């Protein structure tokens, strides 16, 4: 069964619900997500699409990586 992630939620909320997302996002190029201070500050208002735009990471690549790890993305 796939886990569902609503990408309109903040990175903080998603990581709180699914801690393994931190490693997935780190592997995608969001290196600073491993810093707890970053999740607790910027992560409270940052969404995955906003972060992807800032880091120049395609949403297709993000969807593909999350799917490989058993996640389904919703909220687009």
XYZ file of C-alpha atoms in Angstrom:
76
model
C 0.000 0.000 0.000
C 1.371 3.371 -1.023
C 1.632 6.210 1.463
C 0.022 9.446 0.294
C 1.709 12.817 0.616
C -0.208 16.021 0.038
C 2.396 18.429 -1.320
C 0.352 21.471 -0.340
C 1.378 20.687 3.260
C 4.570 22.180 4.653
C 7.800 20.198 4.570
C 7.691 20.268 8.390
C 4.256 18.577 8.467
C 5.235 15.968 5.874
C 8.498 15.089 7.660
C 6.701 14.905 11.005
C 4.212 12.396 9.543
C 6.776 10.495 7.436
C 10.337 10.850 8.840
C 11.812 8.752 5.999
C 10.923 11.596 3.598
C 13.957 13.479 4.946
C 16.333 10.962 3.360
C 14.373 10.914 0.070
C 14.509 14.698 -0.169
C 18.200 14.780 0.756
C 18.905 12.357 -2.108
C 16.969 14.642 -4.467
C 19.245 17.589 -3.653
C 17.605 19.157 -0.605
C 20.746 18.707 1.528
C 19.799 21.234 4.226
C 16.686 19.222 5.136
C 18.846 17.037 7.373
C 19.407 20.043 9.657
C 16.653 19.932 12.336
C 16.836 23.712 12.681
C 15.999 24.123 9.004
C 12.933 21.856 9.212
C 11.716 23.649 12.341
C 12.054 27.122 10.808
C 11.913 27.332 7.011
C 10.240 23.922 6.829
C 7.155 25.295 8.561
C 6.251 27.464 5.564
C 8.139 25.750 2.729
C 6.325 23.247 0.505
C 7.938 20.677 -1.771
C 6.953 22.590 -4.960
C 8.361 25.879 -3.559
C 11.609 24.157 -2.589
C 11.825 22.425 -5.966
C 11.450 25.756 -7.712
C 14.152 27.356 -5.545
C 16.565 24.434 -6.057
C 15.712 24.005 -9.753
C 14.589 20.388 -9.267
C 11.810 19.154 -11.552
C 8.568 17.965 -9.999
C 8.674 14.987 -12.391
C 11.955 13.875 -10.813
C 10.456 14.356 -7.336
C 7.310 12.370 -8.211
C 9.457 9.576 -9.668
C 11.709 9.367 -6.589
C 8.779 9.355 -4.176
C 7.041 6.643 -6.247
C 10.200 4.491 -6.105
C 10.039 4.793 -2.321
C 6.377 3.783 -2.045
C 4.727 7.210 -1.969
C 1.912 8.715 -3.967
C 1.840 12.492 -4.329
C -1.446 14.388 -4.182
C -2.479 18.026 -3.996
C -1.209 19.185 -7.373
